[in-house]
Short mmCIF file of N, CA and C in Angstrom, two decimals:
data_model
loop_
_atom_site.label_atom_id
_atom_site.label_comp_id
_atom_site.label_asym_id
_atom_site.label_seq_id
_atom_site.Cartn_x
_atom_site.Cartn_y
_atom_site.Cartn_z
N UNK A 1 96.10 75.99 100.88
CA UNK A 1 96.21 76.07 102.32
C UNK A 1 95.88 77.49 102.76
N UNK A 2 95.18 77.34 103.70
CA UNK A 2 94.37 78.73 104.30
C UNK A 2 95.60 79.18 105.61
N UNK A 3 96.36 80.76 105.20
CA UNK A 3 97.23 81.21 106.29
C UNK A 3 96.39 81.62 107.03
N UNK A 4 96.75 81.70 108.35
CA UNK A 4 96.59 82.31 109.58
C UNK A 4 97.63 82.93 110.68
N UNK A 5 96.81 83.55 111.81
CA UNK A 5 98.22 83.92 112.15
C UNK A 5 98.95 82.75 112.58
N UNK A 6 99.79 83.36 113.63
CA UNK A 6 100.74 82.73 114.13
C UNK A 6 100.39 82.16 115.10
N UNK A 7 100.33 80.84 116.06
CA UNK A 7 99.69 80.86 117.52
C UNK A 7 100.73 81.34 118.48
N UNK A 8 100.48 82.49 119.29
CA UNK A 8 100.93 83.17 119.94
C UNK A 8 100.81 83.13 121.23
N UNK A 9 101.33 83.41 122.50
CA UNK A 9 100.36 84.12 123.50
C UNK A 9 99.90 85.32 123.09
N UNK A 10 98.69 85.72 123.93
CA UNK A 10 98.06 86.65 123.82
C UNK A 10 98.82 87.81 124.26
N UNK A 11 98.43 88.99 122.93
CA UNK A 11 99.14 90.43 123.35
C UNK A 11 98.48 91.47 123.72
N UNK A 12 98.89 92.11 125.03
CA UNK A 12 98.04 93.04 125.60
C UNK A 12 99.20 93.87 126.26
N UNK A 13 98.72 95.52 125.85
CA UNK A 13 99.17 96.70 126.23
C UNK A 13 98.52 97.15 126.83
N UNK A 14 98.78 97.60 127.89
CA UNK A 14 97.72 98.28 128.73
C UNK A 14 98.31 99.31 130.02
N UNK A 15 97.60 100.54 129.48
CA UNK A 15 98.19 101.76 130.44
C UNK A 15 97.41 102.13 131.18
N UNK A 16 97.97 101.97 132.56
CA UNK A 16 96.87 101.94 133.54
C UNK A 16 96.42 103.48 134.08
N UNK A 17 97.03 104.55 133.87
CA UNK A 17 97.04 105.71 134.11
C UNK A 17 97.54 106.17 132.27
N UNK A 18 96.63 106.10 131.34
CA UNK A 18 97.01 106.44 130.32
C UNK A 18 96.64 108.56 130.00
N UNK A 19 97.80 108.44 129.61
CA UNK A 19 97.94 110.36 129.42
C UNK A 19 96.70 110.93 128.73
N UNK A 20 96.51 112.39 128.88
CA UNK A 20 95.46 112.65 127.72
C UNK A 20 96.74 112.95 126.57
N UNK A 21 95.73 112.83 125.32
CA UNK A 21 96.17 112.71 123.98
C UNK A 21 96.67 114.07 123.59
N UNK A 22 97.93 114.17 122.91
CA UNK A 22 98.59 115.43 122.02
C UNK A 22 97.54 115.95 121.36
N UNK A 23 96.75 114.76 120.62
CA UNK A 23 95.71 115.04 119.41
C UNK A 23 94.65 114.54 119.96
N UNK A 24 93.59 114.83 119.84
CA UNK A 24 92.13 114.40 120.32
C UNK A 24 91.69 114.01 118.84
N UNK A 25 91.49 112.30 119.88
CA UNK A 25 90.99 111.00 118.37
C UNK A 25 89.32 111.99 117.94
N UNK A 26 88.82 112.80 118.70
CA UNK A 26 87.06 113.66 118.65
C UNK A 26 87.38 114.04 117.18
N UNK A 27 88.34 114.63 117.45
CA UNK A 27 88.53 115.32 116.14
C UNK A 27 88.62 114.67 114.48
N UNK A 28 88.57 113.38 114.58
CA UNK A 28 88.28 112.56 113.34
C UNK A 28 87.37 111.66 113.01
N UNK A 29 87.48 111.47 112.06
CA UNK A 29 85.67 110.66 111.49
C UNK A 29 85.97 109.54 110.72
N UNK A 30 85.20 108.77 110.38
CA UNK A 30 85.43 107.67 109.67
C UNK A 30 84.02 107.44 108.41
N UNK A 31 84.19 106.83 107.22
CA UNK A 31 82.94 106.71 106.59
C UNK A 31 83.16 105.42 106.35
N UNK A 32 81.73 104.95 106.47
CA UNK A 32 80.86 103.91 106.50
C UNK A 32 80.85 103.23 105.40
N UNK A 33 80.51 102.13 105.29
CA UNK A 33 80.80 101.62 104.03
C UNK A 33 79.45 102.26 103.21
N UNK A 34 78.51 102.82 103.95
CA UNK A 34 77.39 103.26 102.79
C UNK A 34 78.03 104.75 102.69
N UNK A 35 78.71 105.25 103.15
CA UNK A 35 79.27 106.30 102.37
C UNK A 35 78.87 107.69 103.54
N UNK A 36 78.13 107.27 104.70
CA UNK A 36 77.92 108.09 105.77
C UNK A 36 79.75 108.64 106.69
N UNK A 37 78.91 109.37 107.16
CA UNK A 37 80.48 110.10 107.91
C UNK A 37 79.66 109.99 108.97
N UNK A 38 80.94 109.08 110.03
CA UNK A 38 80.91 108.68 111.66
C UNK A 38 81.55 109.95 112.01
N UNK A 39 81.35 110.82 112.93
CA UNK A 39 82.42 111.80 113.67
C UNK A 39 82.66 111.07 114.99
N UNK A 40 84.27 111.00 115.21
CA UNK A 40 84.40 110.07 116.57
C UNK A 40 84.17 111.23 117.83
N UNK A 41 83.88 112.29 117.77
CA UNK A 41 82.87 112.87 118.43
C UNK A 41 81.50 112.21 119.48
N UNK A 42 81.05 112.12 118.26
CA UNK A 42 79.90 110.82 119.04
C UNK A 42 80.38 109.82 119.88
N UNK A 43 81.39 109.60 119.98
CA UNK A 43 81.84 108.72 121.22
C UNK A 43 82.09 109.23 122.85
N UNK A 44 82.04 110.51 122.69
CA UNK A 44 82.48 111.19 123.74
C UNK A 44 81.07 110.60 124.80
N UNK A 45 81.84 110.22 126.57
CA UNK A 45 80.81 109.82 127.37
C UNK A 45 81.24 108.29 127.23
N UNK A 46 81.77 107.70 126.27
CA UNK A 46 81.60 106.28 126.08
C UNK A 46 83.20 105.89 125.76
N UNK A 47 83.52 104.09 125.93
CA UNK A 47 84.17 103.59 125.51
C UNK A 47 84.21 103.39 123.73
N UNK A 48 85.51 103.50 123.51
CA UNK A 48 85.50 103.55 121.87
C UNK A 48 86.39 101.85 121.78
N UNK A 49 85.91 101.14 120.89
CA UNK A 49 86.53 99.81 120.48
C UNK A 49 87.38 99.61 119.22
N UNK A 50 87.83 100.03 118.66
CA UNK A 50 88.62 99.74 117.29
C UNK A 50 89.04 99.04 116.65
N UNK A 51 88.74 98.06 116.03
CA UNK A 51 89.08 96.62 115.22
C UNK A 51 89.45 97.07 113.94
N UNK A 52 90.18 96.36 113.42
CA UNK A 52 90.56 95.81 111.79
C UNK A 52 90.11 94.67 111.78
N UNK A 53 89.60 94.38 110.65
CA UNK A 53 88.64 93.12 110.92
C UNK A 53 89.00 92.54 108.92
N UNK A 54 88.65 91.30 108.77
CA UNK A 54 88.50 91.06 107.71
C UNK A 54 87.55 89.45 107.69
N UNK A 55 87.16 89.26 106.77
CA UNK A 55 85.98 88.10 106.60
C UNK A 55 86.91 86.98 105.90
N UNK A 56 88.02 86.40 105.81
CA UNK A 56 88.31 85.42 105.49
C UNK A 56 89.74 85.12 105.86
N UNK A 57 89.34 85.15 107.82
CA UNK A 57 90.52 85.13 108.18
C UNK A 57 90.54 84.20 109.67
N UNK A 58 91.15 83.65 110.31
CA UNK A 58 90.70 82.37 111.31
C UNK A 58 90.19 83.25 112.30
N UNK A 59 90.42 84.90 112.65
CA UNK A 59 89.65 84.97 113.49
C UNK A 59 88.09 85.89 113.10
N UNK A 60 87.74 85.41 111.72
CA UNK A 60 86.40 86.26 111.49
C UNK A 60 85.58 85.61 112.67
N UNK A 61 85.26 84.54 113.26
CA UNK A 61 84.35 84.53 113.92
C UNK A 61 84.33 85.61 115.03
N UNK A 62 85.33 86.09 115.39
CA UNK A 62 85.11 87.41 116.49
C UNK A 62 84.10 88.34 116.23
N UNK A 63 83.41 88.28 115.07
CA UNK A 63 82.77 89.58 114.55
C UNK A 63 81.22 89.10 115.58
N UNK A 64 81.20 87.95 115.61
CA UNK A 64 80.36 87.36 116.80
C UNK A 64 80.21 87.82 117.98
N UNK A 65 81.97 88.16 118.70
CA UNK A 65 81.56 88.24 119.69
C UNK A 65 81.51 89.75 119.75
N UNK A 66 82.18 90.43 119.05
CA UNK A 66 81.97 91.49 118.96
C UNK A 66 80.39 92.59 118.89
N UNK A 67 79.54 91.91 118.24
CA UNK A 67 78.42 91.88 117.95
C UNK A 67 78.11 92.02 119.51
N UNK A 68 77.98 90.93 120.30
CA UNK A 68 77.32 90.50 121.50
C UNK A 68 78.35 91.70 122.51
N UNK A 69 79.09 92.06 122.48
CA UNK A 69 79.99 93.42 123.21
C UNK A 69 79.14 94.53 122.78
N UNK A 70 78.67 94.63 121.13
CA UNK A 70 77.87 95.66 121.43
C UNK A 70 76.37 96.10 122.35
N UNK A 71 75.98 94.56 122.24
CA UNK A 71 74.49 94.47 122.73
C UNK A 71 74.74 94.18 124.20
N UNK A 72 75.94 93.59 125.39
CA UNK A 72 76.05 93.91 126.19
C UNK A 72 76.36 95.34 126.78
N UNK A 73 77.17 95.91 126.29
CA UNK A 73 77.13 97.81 126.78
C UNK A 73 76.74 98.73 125.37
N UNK A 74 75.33 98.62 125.41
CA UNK A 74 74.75 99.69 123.99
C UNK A 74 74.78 101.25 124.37
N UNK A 75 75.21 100.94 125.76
CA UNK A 75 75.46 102.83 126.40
C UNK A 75 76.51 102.77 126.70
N UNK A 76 77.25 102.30 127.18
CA UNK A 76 79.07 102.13 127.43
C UNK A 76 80.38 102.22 126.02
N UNK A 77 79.39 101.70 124.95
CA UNK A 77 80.67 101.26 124.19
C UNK A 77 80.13 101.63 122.87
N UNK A 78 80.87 102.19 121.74
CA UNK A 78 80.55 102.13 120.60
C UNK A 78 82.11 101.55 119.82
N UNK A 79 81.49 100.41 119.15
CA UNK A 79 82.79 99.60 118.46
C UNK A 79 82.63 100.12 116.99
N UNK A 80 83.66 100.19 116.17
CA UNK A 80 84.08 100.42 114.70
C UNK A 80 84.77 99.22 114.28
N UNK A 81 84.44 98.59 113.12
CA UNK A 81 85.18 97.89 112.23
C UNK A 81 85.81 98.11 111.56
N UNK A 82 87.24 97.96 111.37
CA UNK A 82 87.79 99.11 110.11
C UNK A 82 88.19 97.76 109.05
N UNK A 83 87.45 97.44 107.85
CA UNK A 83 88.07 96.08 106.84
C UNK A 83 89.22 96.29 106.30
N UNK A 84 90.25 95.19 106.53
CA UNK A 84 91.70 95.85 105.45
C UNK A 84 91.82 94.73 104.88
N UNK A 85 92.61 94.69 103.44
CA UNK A 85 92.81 93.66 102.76
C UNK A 85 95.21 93.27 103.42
N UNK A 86 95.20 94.09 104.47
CA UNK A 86 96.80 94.33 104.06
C UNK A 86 97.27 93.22 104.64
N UNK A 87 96.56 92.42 105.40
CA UNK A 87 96.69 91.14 106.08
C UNK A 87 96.73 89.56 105.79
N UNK A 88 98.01 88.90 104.41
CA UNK A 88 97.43 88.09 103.61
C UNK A 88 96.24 88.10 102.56
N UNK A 89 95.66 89.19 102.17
CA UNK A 89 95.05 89.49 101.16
C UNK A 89 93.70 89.06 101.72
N UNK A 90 93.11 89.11 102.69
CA UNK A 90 92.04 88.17 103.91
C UNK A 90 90.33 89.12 103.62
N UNK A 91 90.61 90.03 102.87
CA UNK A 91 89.55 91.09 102.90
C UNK A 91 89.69 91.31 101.32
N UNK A 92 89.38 90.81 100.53
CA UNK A 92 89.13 91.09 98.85
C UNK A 92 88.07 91.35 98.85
N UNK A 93 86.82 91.24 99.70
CA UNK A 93 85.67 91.89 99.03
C UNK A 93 85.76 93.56 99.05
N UNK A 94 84.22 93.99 97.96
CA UNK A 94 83.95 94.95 98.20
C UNK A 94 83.00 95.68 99.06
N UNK A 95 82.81 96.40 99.69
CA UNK A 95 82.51 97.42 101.13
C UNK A 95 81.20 96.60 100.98
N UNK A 96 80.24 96.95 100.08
CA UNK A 96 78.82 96.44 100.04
C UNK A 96 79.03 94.87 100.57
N UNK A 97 79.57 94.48 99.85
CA UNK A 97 79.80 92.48 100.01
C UNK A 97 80.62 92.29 101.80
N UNK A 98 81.03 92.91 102.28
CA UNK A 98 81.72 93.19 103.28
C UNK A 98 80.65 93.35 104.35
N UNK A 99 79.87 94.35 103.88
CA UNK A 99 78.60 94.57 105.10
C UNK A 99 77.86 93.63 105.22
N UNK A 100 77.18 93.07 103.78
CA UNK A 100 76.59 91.77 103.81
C UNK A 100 76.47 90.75 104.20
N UNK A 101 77.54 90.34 104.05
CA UNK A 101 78.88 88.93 104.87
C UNK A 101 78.11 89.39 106.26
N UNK A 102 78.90 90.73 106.75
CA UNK A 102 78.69 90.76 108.08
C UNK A 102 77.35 90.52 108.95
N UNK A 103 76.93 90.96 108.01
CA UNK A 103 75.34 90.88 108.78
C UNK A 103 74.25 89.66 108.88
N UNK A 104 74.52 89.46 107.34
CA UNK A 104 74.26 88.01 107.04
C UNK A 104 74.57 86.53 108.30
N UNK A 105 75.97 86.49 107.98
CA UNK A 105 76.79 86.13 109.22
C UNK A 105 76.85 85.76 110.42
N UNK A 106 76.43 86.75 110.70
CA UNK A 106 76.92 87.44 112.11
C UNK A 106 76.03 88.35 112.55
N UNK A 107 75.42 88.83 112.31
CA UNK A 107 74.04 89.43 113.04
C UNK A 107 74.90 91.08 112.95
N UNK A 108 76.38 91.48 112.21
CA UNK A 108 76.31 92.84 112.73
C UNK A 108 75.86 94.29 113.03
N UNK A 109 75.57 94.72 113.89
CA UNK A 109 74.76 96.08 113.88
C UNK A 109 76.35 97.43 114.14
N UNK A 110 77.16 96.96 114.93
CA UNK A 110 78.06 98.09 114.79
C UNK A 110 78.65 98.47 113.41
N UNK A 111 78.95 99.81 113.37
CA UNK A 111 79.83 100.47 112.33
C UNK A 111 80.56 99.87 111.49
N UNK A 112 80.69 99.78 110.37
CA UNK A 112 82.31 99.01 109.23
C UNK A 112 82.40 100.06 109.03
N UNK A 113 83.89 100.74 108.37
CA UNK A 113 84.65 102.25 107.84
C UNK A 113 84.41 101.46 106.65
N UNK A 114 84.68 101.78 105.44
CA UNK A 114 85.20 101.69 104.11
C UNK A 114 86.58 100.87 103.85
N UNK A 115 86.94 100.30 103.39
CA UNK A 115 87.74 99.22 103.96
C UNK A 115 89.37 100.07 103.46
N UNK A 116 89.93 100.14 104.46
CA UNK A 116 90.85 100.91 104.93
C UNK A 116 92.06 100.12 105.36
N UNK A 117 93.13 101.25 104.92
CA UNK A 117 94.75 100.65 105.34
C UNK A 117 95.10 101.15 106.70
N UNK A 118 95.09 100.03 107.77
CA UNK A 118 95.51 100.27 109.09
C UNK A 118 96.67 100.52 109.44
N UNK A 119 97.74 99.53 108.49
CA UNK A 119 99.57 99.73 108.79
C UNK A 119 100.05 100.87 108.58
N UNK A 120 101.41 101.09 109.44
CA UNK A 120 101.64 102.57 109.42
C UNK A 120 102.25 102.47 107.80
N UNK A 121 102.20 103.83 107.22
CA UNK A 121 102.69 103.80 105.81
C UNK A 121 101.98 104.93 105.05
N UNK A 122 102.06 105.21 103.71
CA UNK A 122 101.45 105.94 102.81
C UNK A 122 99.82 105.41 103.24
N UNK A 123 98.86 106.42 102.95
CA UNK A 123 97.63 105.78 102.85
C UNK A 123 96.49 105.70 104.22
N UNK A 124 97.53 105.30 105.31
CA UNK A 124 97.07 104.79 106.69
C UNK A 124 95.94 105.77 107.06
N UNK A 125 94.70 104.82 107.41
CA UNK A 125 93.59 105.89 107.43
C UNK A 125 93.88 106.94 109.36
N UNK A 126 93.72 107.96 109.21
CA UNK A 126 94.35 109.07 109.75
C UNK A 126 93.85 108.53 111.19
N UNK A 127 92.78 107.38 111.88
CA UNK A 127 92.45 107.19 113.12
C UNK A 127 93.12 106.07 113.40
N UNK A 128 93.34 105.45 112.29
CA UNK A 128 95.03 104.39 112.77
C UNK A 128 96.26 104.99 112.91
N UNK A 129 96.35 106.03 112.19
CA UNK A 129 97.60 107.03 112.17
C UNK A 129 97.81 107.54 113.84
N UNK A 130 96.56 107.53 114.39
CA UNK A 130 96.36 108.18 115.71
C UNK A 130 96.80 107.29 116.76
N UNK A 131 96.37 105.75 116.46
CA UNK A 131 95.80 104.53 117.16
C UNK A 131 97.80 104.31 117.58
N UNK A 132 98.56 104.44 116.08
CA UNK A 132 99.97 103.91 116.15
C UNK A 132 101.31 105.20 116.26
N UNK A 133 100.73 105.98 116.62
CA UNK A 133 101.35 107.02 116.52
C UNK A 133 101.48 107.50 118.03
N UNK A 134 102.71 107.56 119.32
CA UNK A 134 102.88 107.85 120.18
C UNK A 134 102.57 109.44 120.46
N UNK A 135 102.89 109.72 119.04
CA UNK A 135 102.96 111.82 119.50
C UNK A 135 101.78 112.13 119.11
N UNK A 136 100.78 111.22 118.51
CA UNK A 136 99.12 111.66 118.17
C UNK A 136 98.26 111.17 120.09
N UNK A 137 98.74 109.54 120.50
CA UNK A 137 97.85 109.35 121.67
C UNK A 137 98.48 109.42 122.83
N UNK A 138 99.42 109.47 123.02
CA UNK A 138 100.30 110.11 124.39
C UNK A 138 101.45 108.45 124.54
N UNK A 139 101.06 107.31 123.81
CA UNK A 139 101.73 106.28 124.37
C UNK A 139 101.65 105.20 123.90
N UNK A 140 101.13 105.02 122.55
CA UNK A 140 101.00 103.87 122.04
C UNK A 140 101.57 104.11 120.76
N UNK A 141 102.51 103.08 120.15
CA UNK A 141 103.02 103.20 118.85
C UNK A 141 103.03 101.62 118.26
N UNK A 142 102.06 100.80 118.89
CA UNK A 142 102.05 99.75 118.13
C UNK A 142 100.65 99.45 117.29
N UNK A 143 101.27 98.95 116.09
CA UNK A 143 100.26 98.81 114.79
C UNK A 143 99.66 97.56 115.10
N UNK A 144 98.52 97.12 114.15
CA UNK A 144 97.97 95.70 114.12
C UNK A 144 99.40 94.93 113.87
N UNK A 145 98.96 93.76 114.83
CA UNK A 145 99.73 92.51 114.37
C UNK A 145 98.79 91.81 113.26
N UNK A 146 97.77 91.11 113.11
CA UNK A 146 97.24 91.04 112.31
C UNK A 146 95.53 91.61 112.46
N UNK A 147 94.79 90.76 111.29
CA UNK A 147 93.31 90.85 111.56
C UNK A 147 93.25 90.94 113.10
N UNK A 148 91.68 91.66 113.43
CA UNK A 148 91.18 91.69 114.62
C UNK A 148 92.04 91.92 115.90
N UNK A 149 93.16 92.90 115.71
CA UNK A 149 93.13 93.66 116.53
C UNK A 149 92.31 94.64 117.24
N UNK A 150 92.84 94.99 118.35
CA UNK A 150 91.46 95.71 119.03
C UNK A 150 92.32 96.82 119.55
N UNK A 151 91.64 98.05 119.75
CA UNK A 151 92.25 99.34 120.21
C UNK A 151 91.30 99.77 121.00
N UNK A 152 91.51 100.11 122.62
CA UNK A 152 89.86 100.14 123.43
C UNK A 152 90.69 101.66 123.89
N UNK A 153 89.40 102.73 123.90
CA UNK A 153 89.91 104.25 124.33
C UNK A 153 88.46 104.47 125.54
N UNK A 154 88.85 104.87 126.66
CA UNK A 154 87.98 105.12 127.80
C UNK A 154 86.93 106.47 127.35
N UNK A 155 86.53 106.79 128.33
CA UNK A 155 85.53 107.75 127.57
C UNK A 155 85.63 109.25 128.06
N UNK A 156 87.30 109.32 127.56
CA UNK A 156 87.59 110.83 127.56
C UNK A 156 88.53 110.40 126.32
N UNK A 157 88.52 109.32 125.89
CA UNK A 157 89.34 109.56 124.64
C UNK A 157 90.57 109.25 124.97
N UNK A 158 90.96 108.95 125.72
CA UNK A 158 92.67 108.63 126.08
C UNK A 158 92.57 106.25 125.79
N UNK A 159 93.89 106.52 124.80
CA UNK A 159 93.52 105.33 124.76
C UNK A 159 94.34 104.33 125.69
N UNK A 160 93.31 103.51 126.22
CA UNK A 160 93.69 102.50 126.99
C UNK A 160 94.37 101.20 127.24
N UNK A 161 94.41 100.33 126.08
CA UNK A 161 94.96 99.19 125.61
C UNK A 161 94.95 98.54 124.30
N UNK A 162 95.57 97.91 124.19
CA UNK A 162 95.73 97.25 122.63
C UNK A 162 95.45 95.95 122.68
N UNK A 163 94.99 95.27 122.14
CA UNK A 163 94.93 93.62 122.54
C UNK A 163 94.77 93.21 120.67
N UNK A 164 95.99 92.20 121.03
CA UNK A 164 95.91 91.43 119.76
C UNK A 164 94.90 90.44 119.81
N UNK A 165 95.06 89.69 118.37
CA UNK A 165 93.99 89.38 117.72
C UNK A 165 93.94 87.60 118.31
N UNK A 166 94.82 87.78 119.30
CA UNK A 166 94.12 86.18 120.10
C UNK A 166 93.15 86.66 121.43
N UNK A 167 92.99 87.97 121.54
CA UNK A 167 92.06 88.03 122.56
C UNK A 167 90.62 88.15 122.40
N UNK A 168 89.96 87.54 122.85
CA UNK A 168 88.67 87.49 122.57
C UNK A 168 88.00 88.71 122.83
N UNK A 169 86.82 89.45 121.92
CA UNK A 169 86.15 90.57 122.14
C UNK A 169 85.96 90.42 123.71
N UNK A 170 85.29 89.53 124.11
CA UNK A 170 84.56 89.23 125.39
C UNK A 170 85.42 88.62 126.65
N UNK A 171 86.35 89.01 126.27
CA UNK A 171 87.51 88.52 127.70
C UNK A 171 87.19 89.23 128.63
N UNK A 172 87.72 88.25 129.50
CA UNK A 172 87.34 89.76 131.06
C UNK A 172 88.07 91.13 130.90
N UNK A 173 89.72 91.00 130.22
CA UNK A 173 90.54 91.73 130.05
C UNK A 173 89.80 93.32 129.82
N UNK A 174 89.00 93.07 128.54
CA UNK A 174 88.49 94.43 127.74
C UNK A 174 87.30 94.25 128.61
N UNK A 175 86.15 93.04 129.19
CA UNK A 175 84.83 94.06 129.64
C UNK A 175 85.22 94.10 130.90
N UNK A 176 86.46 94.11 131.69
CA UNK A 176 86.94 94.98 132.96
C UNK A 176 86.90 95.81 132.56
N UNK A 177 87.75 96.55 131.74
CA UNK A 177 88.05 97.96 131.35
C UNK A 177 86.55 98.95 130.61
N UNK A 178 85.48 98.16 130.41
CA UNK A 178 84.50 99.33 129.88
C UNK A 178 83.88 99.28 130.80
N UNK A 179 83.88 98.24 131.97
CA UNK A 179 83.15 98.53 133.15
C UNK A 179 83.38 99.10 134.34
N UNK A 180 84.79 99.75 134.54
CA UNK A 180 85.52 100.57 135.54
C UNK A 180 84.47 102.03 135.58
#
């Protein structure tokens, strides 16, 4: 039997006047599953998207719509995939087999990190550390609930909302917010 989450209502945080950050997310980078270094720098000017994502999980098809979020705002938005296995074990491949899947798949052209531990804990890659950490972004201290969570930051870097993993990339919810 294949777990999934839970059926939930949908979870959404959202600060409508969100603070600037203690820590500026600019200041950290992420590597690619080919082994390149992203500086989240390059986001500056733009909406930043943040997923944990994994390929064998009820909501991999999001990587779909996600895909189509990038090719609707290719100047508004730059999305990251971050793969974790910490979610029911939902991500066992390796980074190469991971990109593959994706692309294969799913047509993906945005970013994957190296497949990375999102939960807070030993390990936690240091832009989730940021993502769940109130005294790193001025106001958010909640972690993934599961796969395909989303973390959306406006384009000064202050982050804006959290939306769990029943919200669709393409809700009005998130393309209100990259289109303000």
């Amino acid at each position: 039997m294949k777990l999934t989450a839970p059926v939930a209502r949908k979870s959404i945080r959202l600060h409508k006047d969100p603070p600037n950050p203690p820590a500026e997310i600019y200041n950290l980078h992420v590597e690619d599953v080919t082994g390149n270094n992203i500086p989240l720098a390059q986001a500056k000017g733009k909406n930043l998207l943040l997923v944990n994502t994994a390929s064998d999980c009820g909501y991999t098809a999001q990587y779909a719509s996600l895909e189509e979020l990038r090719a609707r705002y290719p100047h508004q938005l730059l999305i990251i995939g971050f793969p974790s296995n910490e979610f029911k074990e939902q991500e066992k491949a390796d980074d190469e087999s991971i990109l593959q899947f994706c692309r294969v798949n799913y047509g993906v052209q945005f970013p994957l990190s190296k497949k990375s531990n999102v939960l807070k804990g030993d390990g936690q890659h240091p832009v989730y550390r940021w993502l769940t950490s109130k005294g790193l972004n001025g106001w958010n201290d909640k972690a993934p609930e599961w796969n395909f969570s989303k973390y959306l930051l406006d384009e000064k870097g202050r982050l804006l909302a959290y939306f769990g993993p029943q919200v669709d990339p393409l809700s009005k919810e998130i393309c209100q917010l990259i289109e303000q």
